[in-house]
Amino acid sequence: MSEKIKKIQVKDIENFKGHPFSVELDADMQKLIDSIKDNGLLTPVLVRPNKDGGYEMIAGHRRKFALENLGITEVDAIVREMDDDTATILMVDTNIQREHIKPTERGYAYKMRLDAMKHQGKKVDDYTQDVGIEYKKATSGQVGPKSWSISQLAEQVNDSERQIKRFIRLTFLIKPIQEMVDHVSETNLTMAFNPAVELSYLSEEHQQILFDLMVTDEVTPSLAQCQELKRKSKAGELDSDFIFDIIKAEKPNQRERISIDTKQINKYFPKNYTQKQKTDLIVKLLRDWHQKEKAKNVQTR
């Protein structure tokens, strides 16, 4: 493995392709910027040379961001030749122990690392199968053959093999729901880890329908409801009407709401109407009715 340390231009370093970890100007980044400003960069970054010139960052994305913020144009770098899979594993390993990592970032990182290990010919257990809820006590349903690669990763990150697979399930969510899990959604809606894992088994189409209804009603389904959505989906019985009924169902600690059996009103809508279109029309008709009632009251005074 050829390796050398040299000064290179920061602008010549590209971020690692598919780098799953966010690099942003938060409180931790500001501390790093202040440290580099006061003491300089104490640890070289790790890069590999690109075939077409320049370099690709392996370890040091946050340091690169800080240097750019300070206007520093050169950096000490360890330049190491390595193949794609080795680079991916090293990139993940040097970032995964960071204190603040979003749940979906962790999921993508685990997936990238295990895929790279697969390419290297190492045995990796299937992480796309149903892993369900992880409980405190082991049960017979949770015991299965160990995968050496996932077992190694579990020891390294101090997590269970099952939990690693559950983090990877988050990568099967559509982006708007991932943002809810990471608490960065523009809708201000959030979703806990366990319900999100259950929803990852829904098709993208059903996830999108669910997300639209969550935004409209400003509510998220409970864990039990997510498990029911997953059960229906795996049985091939899930449709937009059931998703609509789940969202409209009253939950503990929620404001009072009116539930309407969709079978009673579906006959009044065109067959191609989505649940959101039906809801929007009902709200519009009620708004129009309310305006007319207000006008009547004004006239009778």
PDB file of C-alpha atoms in Angstrom, residues 26-268:
ATOM      1  CA  ASP A  26     -23.441  23.704  13.966  1.00  0.00           C
ATOM      2  CA  ALA A  27     -22.066  24.211  17.485  1.00  0.00           C
ATOM      3  CA  ASP A  28     -19.604  21.313  17.176  1.00  0.00           C
ATOM      4  CA  MET A  29     -18.320  22.612  13.857  1.00  0.00           C
ATOM      5  CA  GLN A  30     -17.819  26.064  15.331  1.00  0.00           C
ATOM      6  CA  LYS A  31     -15.680  24.517  18.087  1.00  0.00           C
ATOM      7  CA  LEU A  32     -13.566  22.774  15.440  1.00  0.00           C
ATOM      8  CA  ILE A  33     -13.185  26.007  13.473  1.00  0.00           C
ATOM      9  CA  ASP A  34     -12.098  27.885  16.613  1.00  0.00           C
ATOM     10  CA  SER A  35      -9.625  25.117  17.509  1.00  0.00           C
ATOM     11  CA  ILE A  36      -8.011  25.139  14.062  1.00  0.00           C
ATOM     12  CA  LYS A  37      -7.892  28.938  14.114  1.00  0.00           C
ATOM     13  CA  ASP A  38      -6.066  28.924  17.467  1.00  0.00           C
ATOM     14  CA  ASN A  39      -3.867  25.834  17.125  1.00  0.00           C
ATOM     15  CA  GLY A  40      -3.781  24.907  13.441  1.00  0.00           C
ATOM     16  CA  LEU A  41      -4.768  21.534  12.029  1.00  0.00           C
ATOM     17  CA  LEU A  42      -3.078  18.936  14.250  1.00  0.00           C
ATOM     18  CA  THR A  43      -4.101  15.812  12.318  1.00  0.00           C
ATOM     19  CA  PRO A  44      -3.637  15.362   8.558  1.00  0.00           C
ATOM     20  CA  VAL A  45      -6.655  14.412   6.467  1.00  0.00           C
ATOM     21  CA  LEU A  46      -6.685  11.096   4.609  1.00  0.00           C
ATOM     22  CA  VAL A  47      -7.258  11.125   0.848  1.00  0.00           C
ATOM     23  CA  ARG A  48      -6.749   8.873  -2.142  1.00  0.00           C
ATOM     24  CA  PRO A  49      -5.708  10.063  -5.587  1.00  0.00           C
ATOM     25  CA  ASN A  50      -8.356  10.293  -8.304  1.00  0.00           C
ATOM     26  CA  LYS A  51      -7.644   8.667 -11.636  1.00  0.00           C
ATOM     27  CA  ASP A  52      -8.402  11.934 -13.445  1.00  0.00           C
ATOM     28  CA  GLY A  53      -6.379  14.122 -11.100  1.00  0.00           C
ATOM     29  CA  GLY A  54      -7.085  15.635  -7.724  1.00  0.00           C
ATOM     30  CA  TYR A  55      -8.040  13.670  -4.637  1.00  0.00           C
ATOM     31  CA  GLU A  56     -11.007  12.084  -2.908  1.00  0.00           C
ATOM     32  CA  MET A  57     -11.520  12.622   0.815  1.00  0.00           C
ATOM     33  CA  ILE A  58     -11.593   9.478   2.936  1.00  0.00           C
ATOM     34  CA  ALA A  59     -11.303  10.943   6.442  1.00  0.00           C
ATOM     35  CA  GLY A  60     -11.474  14.663   7.120  1.00  0.00           C
ATOM     36  CA  HIS A  61     -14.700  16.065   5.653  1.00  0.00           C
ATOM     37  CA  ARG A  62     -15.378  18.176   8.747  1.00  0.00           C
ATOM     38  CA  ARG A  63     -11.804  19.447   8.844  1.00  0.00           C
ATOM     39  CA  LYS A  64     -12.035  20.373   5.152  1.00  0.00           C
ATOM     40  CA  PHE A  65     -15.241  22.313   5.833  1.00  0.00           C
ATOM     41  CA  ALA A  66     -13.563  24.152   8.719  1.00  0.00           C
ATOM     42  CA  LEU A  67     -10.508  25.022   6.604  1.00  0.00           C
ATOM     43  CA  GLU A  68     -12.717  26.376   3.827  1.00  0.00           C
ATOM     44  CA  ASN A  69     -14.624  28.436   6.387  1.00  0.00           C
ATOM     45  CA  LEU A  70     -11.328  29.939   7.596  1.00  0.00           C
ATOM     46  CA  GLY A  71     -10.085  30.591   4.074  1.00  0.00           C
ATOM     47  CA  ILE A  72      -7.133  28.200   4.468  1.00  0.00           C
ATOM     48  CA  THR A  73      -6.137  26.879   1.056  1.00  0.00           C
ATOM     49  CA  GLU A  74      -3.592  24.131   1.894  1.00  0.00           C
ATOM     50  CA  VAL A  75      -3.783  21.083   4.124  1.00  0.00           C
ATOM     51  CA  ASP A  76      -1.423  18.314   5.223  1.00  0.00           C
ATOM     52  CA  ALA A  77      -2.786  15.086   3.813  1.00  0.00           C
ATOM     53  CA  ILE A  78      -1.974  11.401   3.957  1.00  0.00           C
ATOM     54  CA  VAL A  79      -2.232  10.293   0.336  1.00  0.00           C
ATOM     55  CA  ARG A  80      -2.944   6.571   0.149  1.00  0.00           C
ATOM     56  CA  GLU A  81      -3.750   4.335  -2.795  1.00  0.00           C
ATOM     57  CA  MET A  82      -6.769   2.098  -2.101  1.00  0.00           C
ATOM     58  CA  ASP A  83      -9.638   0.434  -3.935  1.00  0.00           C
ATOM     59  CA  ASP A  84     -13.280   1.514  -3.656  1.00  0.00           C
ATOM     60  CA  ASP A  85     -14.313  -1.066  -1.067  1.00  0.00           C
ATOM     61  CA  THR A  86     -11.341  -0.437   1.207  1.00  0.00           C
ATOM     62  CA  ALA A  87     -11.945   3.301   0.916  1.00  0.00           C
ATOM     63  CA  THR A  88     -15.628   2.893   1.833  1.00  0.00           C
ATOM     64  CA  ILE A  89     -14.887   0.767   4.894  1.00  0.00           C
ATOM     65  CA  LEU A  90     -12.224   3.197   6.094  1.00  0.00           C
ATOM     66  CA  MET A  91     -14.469   6.223   5.466  1.00  0.00           C
ATOM     67  CA  VAL A  92     -17.256   4.692   7.560  1.00  0.00           C
ATOM     68  CA  ASP A  93     -14.950   3.489  10.334  1.00  0.00           C
ATOM     69  CA  THR A  94     -13.393   6.925  10.807  1.00  0.00           C
ATOM     70  CA  ASN A  95     -16.798   8.608  11.114  1.00  0.00           C
ATOM     71  CA  ILE A  96     -19.151   6.135  12.761  1.00  0.00           C
ATOM     72  CA  GLN A  97     -17.953   6.825  16.310  1.00  0.00           C
ATOM     73  CA  ARG A  98     -18.808  10.531  16.093  1.00  0.00           C
ATOM     74  CA  GLU A  99     -21.013  11.694  18.947  1.00  0.00           C
ATOM     75  CA  HIS A 100     -23.772  13.278  16.876  1.00  0.00           C
ATOM     76  CA  ILE A 101     -24.938  11.121  13.972  1.00  0.00           C
ATOM     77  CA  LYS A 102     -28.477  11.216  12.627  1.00  0.00           C
ATOM     78  CA  PRO A 103     -30.301   7.844  12.609  1.00  0.00           C
ATOM     79  CA  THR A 104     -30.566   7.644   8.801  1.00  0.00           C
ATOM     80  CA  GLU A 105     -26.906   8.668   8.426  1.00  0.00           C
ATOM     81  CA  ARG A 106     -25.987   5.723  10.629  1.00  0.00           C
ATOM     82  CA  GLY A 107     -28.211   3.452   8.536  1.00  0.00           C
ATOM     83  CA  TYR A 108     -26.608   4.497   5.255  1.00  0.00           C
ATOM     84  CA  ALA A 109     -23.124   4.180   6.774  1.00  0.00           C
ATOM     85  CA  TYR A 110     -23.791   0.632   7.998  1.00  0.00           C
ATOM     86  CA  LYS A 111     -25.243  -0.319   4.607  1.00  0.00           C
ATOM     87  CA  MET A 112     -22.281   1.121   2.684  1.00  0.00           C
ATOM     88  CA  ARG A 113     -19.792  -0.687   4.908  1.00  0.00           C
ATOM     89  CA  LEU A 114     -21.531  -4.067   4.691  1.00  0.00           C
ATOM     90  CA  ASP A 115     -21.978  -3.746   0.907  1.00  0.00           C
ATOM     91  CA  ALA A 116     -18.244  -3.055   0.602  1.00  0.00           C
ATOM     92  CA  MET A 117     -17.485  -6.137   2.685  1.00  0.00           C
ATOM     93  CA  LYS A 118     -19.755  -8.178   0.402  1.00  0.00           C
ATOM     94  CA  HIS A 119     -17.756  -7.008  -2.593  1.00  0.00           C
ATOM     95  CA  GLN A 120     -14.625  -8.211  -0.822  1.00  0.00           C
ATOM     96  CA  GLY A 121     -16.129 -11.690  -0.667  1.00  0.00           C
ATOM     97  CA  LYS A 122     -16.961 -11.630   3.034  1.00  0.00           C
ATOM     98  CA  LYS A 123     -20.166 -13.243   4.289  1.00  0.00           C
ATOM     99  CA  VAL A 124     -22.840 -10.691   5.129  1.00  0.00           C
ATOM    100  CA  ASP A 125     -26.264 -11.734   6.398  1.00  0.00           C
ATOM    101  CA  ASP A 126     -29.299 -10.412   4.520  1.00  0.00           C
ATOM    102  CA  TYR A 127     -30.273  -7.099   6.107  1.00  0.00           C
ATOM    103  CA  THR A 128     -33.394  -6.555   3.975  1.00  0.00           C
ATOM    104  CA  GLN A 129     -35.502  -9.178   5.730  1.00  0.00           C
ATOM    105  CA  ASP A 130     -37.969  -8.453   8.505  1.00  0.00           C
ATOM    106  CA  VAL A 131     -36.183  -7.643  11.754  1.00  0.00           C
ATOM    107  CA  GLY A 132     -39.160  -6.326  13.698  1.00  0.00           C
ATOM    108  CA  ILE A 133     -38.944  -4.698  17.110  1.00  0.00           C
ATOM    109  CA  GLU A 134     -35.884  -5.312  19.254  1.00  0.00           C
ATOM    110  CA  TYR A 135     -36.796  -6.187  22.832  1.00  0.00           C
ATOM    111  CA  LYS A 136     -34.704  -6.167  25.988  1.00  0.00           C
ATOM    112  CA  LYS A 137     -34.800  -9.931  26.479  1.00  0.00           C
ATOM    113  CA  ALA A 138     -33.766 -12.411  23.839  1.00  0.00           C
ATOM    114  CA  THR A 139     -36.470 -14.691  22.450  1.00  0.00           C
ATOM    115  CA  SER A 140     -36.257 -17.755  20.270  1.00  0.00           C
ATOM    116  CA  GLY A 141     -37.538 -15.669  17.379  1.00  0.00           C
ATOM    117  CA  GLN A 142     -34.520 -13.411  17.641  1.00  0.00           C
ATOM    118  CA  VAL A 143     -31.892 -16.147  17.601  1.00  0.00           C
ATOM    119  CA  GLY A 144     -30.379 -17.032  14.257  1.00  0.00           C
ATOM    120  CA  PRO A 145     -27.120 -17.771  12.477  1.00  0.00           C
ATOM    121  CA  LYS A 146     -24.466 -15.140  13.023  1.00  0.00           C
ATOM    122  CA  SER A 147     -22.959 -13.278  10.108  1.00  0.00           C
ATOM    123  CA  TRP A 148     -19.243 -12.755  10.665  1.00  0.00           C
ATOM    124  CA  SER A 149     -19.142  -9.372   8.953  1.00  0.00           C
ATOM    125  CA  ILE A 150     -22.109  -7.940  10.827  1.00  0.00           C
ATOM    126  CA  SER A 151     -20.796  -9.479  14.032  1.00  0.00           C
ATOM    127  CA  GLN A 152     -17.489  -7.662  13.529  1.00  0.00           C
ATOM    128  CA  LEU A 153     -19.284  -4.386  12.858  1.00  0.00           C
ATOM    129  CA  ALA A 154     -21.516  -4.873  15.920  1.00  0.00           C
ATOM    130  CA  GLU A 155     -18.489  -5.282  18.171  1.00  0.00           C
ATOM    131  CA  GLN A 156     -16.793  -2.243  16.668  1.00  0.00           C
ATOM    132  CA  VAL A 157     -19.749   0.138  17.104  1.00  0.00           C
ATOM    133  CA  ASN A 158     -20.947  -1.418  20.387  1.00  0.00           C
ATOM    134  CA  ASP A 159     -24.376  -2.243  18.975  1.00  0.00           C
ATOM    135  CA  SER A 160     -26.287  -5.463  18.328  1.00  0.00           C
ATOM    136  CA  GLU A 161     -26.415  -7.117  14.924  1.00  0.00           C
ATOM    137  CA  ARG A 162     -30.180  -6.816  14.983  1.00  0.00           C
ATOM    138  CA  GLN A 163     -30.048  -3.095  15.733  1.00  0.00           C
ATOM    139  CA  ILE A 164     -27.591  -2.541  12.889  1.00  0.00           C
ATOM    140  CA  LYS A 165     -30.085  -4.164  10.514  1.00  0.00           C
ATOM    141  CA  ARG A 166     -32.844  -1.969  11.911  1.00  0.00           C
ATOM    142  CA  PHE A 167     -30.804   1.178  11.288  1.00  0.00           C
ATOM    143  CA  ILE A 168     -30.299  -0.008   7.706  1.00  0.00           C
ATOM    144  CA  ARG A 169     -34.076  -0.340   7.338  1.00  0.00           C
ATOM    145  CA  LEU A 170     -34.280   3.464   7.598  1.00  0.00           C
ATOM    146  CA  THR A 171     -32.608   3.675   4.181  1.00  0.00           C
ATOM    147  CA  PHE A 172     -35.782   2.169   2.681  1.00  0.00           C
ATOM    148  CA  LEU A 173     -37.884   5.150   3.803  1.00  0.00           C
ATOM    149  CA  ILE A 174     -38.728   7.972   1.422  1.00  0.00           C
ATOM    150  CA  LYS A 175     -36.746  11.142   2.080  1.00  0.00           C
ATOM    151  CA  PRO A 176     -39.549  13.196   3.717  1.00  0.00           C
ATOM    152  CA  ILE A 177     -40.072  10.484   6.355  1.00  0.00           C
ATOM    153  CA  GLN A 178     -36.304  10.112   6.836  1.00  0.00           C
ATOM    154  CA  GLU A 179     -36.208  13.827   7.620  1.00  0.00           C
ATOM    155  CA  MET A 180     -38.899  13.286  10.256  1.00  0.00           C
ATOM    156  CA  VAL A 181     -36.778  10.565  11.860  1.00  0.00           C
ATOM    157  CA  ASP A 182     -33.717  12.842  11.811  1.00  0.00           C
ATOM    158  CA  HIS A 183     -35.775  15.732  13.254  1.00  0.00           C
ATOM    159  CA  VAL A 184     -34.925  18.009  10.319  1.00  0.00           C
ATOM    160  CA  SER A 185     -38.298  17.987   8.558  1.00  0.00           C
ATOM    161  CA  GLU A 186     -39.634  21.324   7.334  1.00  0.00           C
ATOM    162  CA  THR A 187     -43.084  20.131   8.441  1.00  0.00           C
ATOM    163  CA  ASN A 188     -41.981  20.194  12.122  1.00  0.00           C
ATOM    164  CA  LEU A 189     -43.268  16.620  12.388  1.00  0.00           C
ATOM    165  CA  THR A 190     -40.991  14.041  13.993  1.00  0.00           C
ATOM    166  CA  MET A 191     -41.059  10.253  14.112  1.00  0.00           C
ATOM    167  CA  ALA A 192     -39.509   7.876  16.611  1.00  0.00           C
ATOM    168  CA  PHE A 193     -37.110   5.128  15.567  1.00  0.00           C
ATOM    169  CA  ASN A 194     -39.318   2.076  16.150  1.00  0.00           C
ATOM    170  CA  PRO A 195     -42.377   3.285  14.184  1.00  0.00           C
ATOM    171  CA  ALA A 196     -40.071   4.407  11.365  1.00  0.00           C
ATOM    172  CA  VAL A 197     -38.545   0.929  11.061  1.00  0.00           C
ATOM    173  CA  GLU A 198     -42.020  -0.574  10.721  1.00  0.00           C
ATOM    174  CA  LEU A 199     -42.976   1.929   7.995  1.00  0.00           C
ATOM    175  CA  SER A 200     -39.844   1.050   6.011  1.00  0.00           C
ATOM    176  CA  TYR A 201     -41.620  -2.117   4.816  1.00  0.00           C
ATOM    177  CA  LEU A 202     -44.303  -0.101   3.008  1.00  0.00           C
ATOM    178  CA  SER A 203     -43.936   0.627  -0.704  1.00  0.00           C
ATOM    179  CA  GLU A 204     -42.725   4.105  -1.655  1.00  0.00           C
ATOM    180  CA  GLU A 205     -46.193   4.843  -3.027  1.00  0.00           C
ATOM    181  CA  HIS A 206     -47.889   3.992   0.267  1.00  0.00           C
ATOM    182  CA  GLN A 207     -45.239   5.861   2.231  1.00  0.00           C
ATOM    183  CA  GLN A 208     -45.928   8.963   0.139  1.00  0.00           C
ATOM    184  CA  ILE A 209     -49.689   8.678   0.705  1.00  0.00           C
ATOM    185  CA  LEU A 210     -49.058   8.305   4.435  1.00  0.00           C
ATOM    186  CA  PHE A 211     -46.694  11.274   4.511  1.00  0.00           C
ATOM    187  CA  ASP A 212     -49.170  13.532   2.685  1.00  0.00           C
ATOM    188  CA  LEU A 213     -51.886  12.631   5.184  1.00  0.00           C
ATOM    189  CA  MET A 214     -49.551  13.165   8.150  1.00  0.00           C
ATOM    190  CA  VAL A 215     -48.763  16.658   6.896  1.00  0.00           C
ATOM    191  CA  THR A 216     -52.425  17.462   6.235  1.00  0.00           C
ATOM    192  CA  ASP A 217     -53.562  16.320   9.686  1.00  0.00           C
ATOM    193  CA  GLU A 218     -50.358  17.261  11.549  1.00  0.00           C
ATOM    194  CA  VAL A 219     -50.257  13.850  13.175  1.00  0.00           C
ATOM    195  CA  THR A 220     -48.132  10.700  13.029  1.00  0.00           C
ATOM    196  CA  PRO A 221     -49.249   7.081  13.489  1.00  0.00           C
ATOM    197  CA  SER A 222     -48.506   5.221  16.718  1.00  0.00           C
ATOM    198  CA  LEU A 223     -46.161   2.249  16.863  1.00  0.00           C
ATOM    199  CA  ALA A 224     -49.130  -0.145  16.955  1.00  0.00           C
ATOM    200  CA  GLN A 225     -50.630   1.551  13.900  1.00  0.00           C
ATOM    201  CA  CYS A 226     -47.318   1.357  12.037  1.00  0.00           C
ATOM    202  CA  GLN A 227     -47.111  -2.343  12.829  1.00  0.00           C
ATOM    203  CA  GLU A 228     -50.635  -2.785  11.442  1.00  0.00           C
ATOM    204  CA  LEU A 229     -49.703  -0.865   8.284  1.00  0.00           C
ATOM    205  CA  LYS A 230     -46.684  -3.126   7.872  1.00  0.00           C
ATOM    206  CA  ARG A 231     -48.795  -6.267   8.408  1.00  0.00           C
ATOM    207  CA  LYS A 232     -51.317  -5.149   5.804  1.00  0.00           C
ATOM    208  CA  SER A 233     -48.554  -4.261   3.370  1.00  0.00           C
ATOM    209  CA  LYS A 234     -46.785  -7.624   3.703  1.00  0.00           C
ATOM    210  CA  ALA A 235     -50.133  -9.387   3.184  1.00  0.00           C
ATOM    211  CA  GLY A 236     -50.788  -7.338   0.043  1.00  0.00           C
ATOM    212  CA  GLU A 237     -53.910  -5.836   1.616  1.00  0.00           C
ATOM    213  CA  LEU A 238     -52.787  -2.235   2.159  1.00  0.00           C
ATOM    214  CA  ASP A 239     -54.551   0.520   0.234  1.00  0.00           C
ATOM    215  CA  SER A 240     -54.996   4.280   0.486  1.00  0.00           C
ATOM    216  CA  ASP A 241     -58.352   3.933   2.270  1.00  0.00           C
ATOM    217  CA  PHE A 242     -56.806   1.931   5.105  1.00  0.00           C
ATOM    218  CA  ILE A 243     -53.952   4.438   5.434  1.00  0.00           C
ATOM    219  CA  PHE A 244     -56.533   7.229   5.555  1.00  0.00           C
ATOM    220  CA  ASP A 245     -58.501   5.450   8.299  1.00  0.00           C
ATOM    221  CA  ILE A 246     -55.309   4.870  10.323  1.00  0.00           C
ATOM    222  CA  ILE A 247     -54.402   8.551  10.264  1.00  0.00           C
ATOM    223  CA  LYS A 248     -57.956   9.651  11.058  1.00  0.00           C
ATOM    224  CA  ALA A 249     -58.312   7.239  13.973  1.00  0.00           C
ATOM    225  CA  GLU A 250     -58.323   8.986  17.333  1.00  0.00           C
ATOM    226  CA  LYS A 251     -55.201   8.425  19.427  1.00  0.00           C
ATOM    227  CA  PRO A 252     -54.512   9.062  23.128  1.00  0.00           C
ATOM    228  CA  ASN A 253     -53.426  12.617  23.975  1.00  0.00           C
ATOM    229  CA  GLN A 254     -54.620  13.966  20.636  1.00  0.00           C
ATOM    230  CA  ARG A 255     -57.180  16.645  20.103  1.00  0.00           C
ATOM    231  CA  GLU A 256     -60.751  15.482  19.577  1.00  0.00           C
ATOM    232  CA  ARG A 257     -61.433  14.534  15.978  1.00  0.00           C
ATOM    233  CA  ILE A 258     -64.362  13.266  13.944  1.00  0.00           C
ATOM    234  CA  SER A 259     -64.033   9.847  12.315  1.00  0.00           C
ATOM    235  CA  ILE A 260     -65.954   9.134   9.119  1.00  0.00           C
ATOM    236  CA  ASP A 261     -66.319   5.680   7.632  1.00  0.00           C
ATOM    237  CA  THR A 262     -64.904   6.108   4.116  1.00  0.00           C
ATOM    238  CA  LYS A 263     -67.345   3.538   2.754  1.00  0.00           C
ATOM    239  CA  GLN A 264     -70.167   5.972   3.510  1.00  0.00           C
ATOM    240  CA  ILE A 265     -68.700   8.815   1.452  1.00  0.00           C
ATOM    241  CA  ASN A 266     -66.632   7.149  -1.298  1.00  0.00           C
ATOM    242  CA  LYS A 267     -69.673   6.885  -3.573  1.00  0.00           C
ATOM    243  CA  TYR A 268     -69.819  10.684  -3.785  1.00  0.00           C
TER     244      TYR A 268
END
